[in-house]
Amino acid sequence: MVANRGEIALRIIRACREMGIETVAVCSKADENARYLEQADFTVCVGPSEAEGSYMNIPSLISAAEITDIEAVHPGYGFLSEVGHFAEVCESSNIVFIGPGSEVLKKLGNKTEARKIAIANKIPVVPGSESVIKNQQQALDVAHKIGYPVIIKASSGGGGRGMRIAHNDITLVNSLSIAQREAEAAFKDSSIYIEKYIEDTRHVEVQIFGDAYGNIIHLGERDCTLQRRHQKLIEESPSPMISERLRDEICKAAVKIARAVNYTNAGTVEFLVDKGNNFYFIEVNTRIQVEHPVTEMVTGIDLVKQQIRIAYGERLNLKQKKIVNQGVSIECRVYAEDPRNGFRPQPGKITMYNPPGGRGVRVDSHVYSGYEISPYYDSLISKLIVHQKTREEAIACMRRALREYVIEGIKTTISLNLELIAHPQFASGNINTNFVENFLSKN
Ligand code: ADP
């Protein structure tokens, strides 16, 4: 059973079909007529359009699982994918949860706890509070110790939400209660912590995989520096900006953290890399990532199939030394958003859809001409992925594919992606996480 929707639900269903596994798709009222559901063997409507009542509704999902007598649940990303309680309920209902166990989800789902695990294993973390911030004075003490600017983050945070940067005591004090309220509203957990805000930084993350027999490997890194509002927009592998030595160190650090918690299944260990090439652990995402295709392209490994095999108790059939990352892969996320209007979501009908193709081009999407984009969910409608021998060729291929891509009826991020990909600074690889915001303020 695929406990998700949209492009990732279709991605998982496709992998299952190729493996000869029957699938149950679940859907909300809003998605009932979506065509990707036809690719599943069965579909169960699990609730109303609002995700709280459907894709996030554990009792409803478990009854769908029981009615259809399924063996395993793939949670995709977002929704319940990192909710320890959901994994626990699956485990106690004899349903295989395709991901790390509930214990690991609980340990790593709390970012302050994950930081502590990193520190205990001598992995560098961003300087910051040792634990959750309890009061204003403690926040001020931490900020004075590490120095401004600082960033306030939610312990249960995700999706780039609920982060606030403070440059002095006044903004810190003002932001604290706002950040706590935002965290409570978004994650039902008001606890926050503080890190030094690293101004000129890149985001580099490592794909890890573990099995139930203690084998843990990494599949190299992804560079996700190109972000809007702390959310990724363009990702690539390998990172164009790190040396072989740094890559090796970061990948080893990721495996070390995974080992410390007996990690199983797919996961991503995220780091920031500063101007001086110092790297700092920020968090572990205990699920398949949106940007997993770039790793699939350079390694030739189907990550979703691996997830399923490992969840079923198979041993990792991959040896670290045999993993060879080849060529360069870039992914552009296509959102139904207006980039020139604060990335405002663009629900509505796609009147014309004509995706690109050709050598080295992959499109992961569930949409088509006539598809209605619902206002209820994340506005990601497609991922455009290219794979070529060199970065130069990958950029040229992406430019060509973005120009070919036709989506009419709504505004999307295609044109912005094209401008960013064509920018000489992107070609040089010399960018930081503020690149998109700086670009938009000047253009
Ligand atoms: P989330 O779980 O919400 O995605 P992360 O901790 O993974 O949050 O951070 C998301 C992004 O926010 C990072 O890729 C980076 O751009 C920015 N960020 C997070 N922490 C810091 C920091 N200490 N300094 C600078 N930027 C940060």
Coordinates of C-alpha atoms in Angstrom, one line a residue, residues 64 92 172 185 403 410 417:
A64 CA -7.7 0.5 4.4
S92 CA 2.0 -3.8 15.8
L172 CA 15.9 37.2 18.8
A185 CA 0.9 25.0 14.6
R403 CA 12.6 24.9 -23.2
I410 CA -1.1 27.7 -14.6
N417 CA 14.5 27.1 -13.5

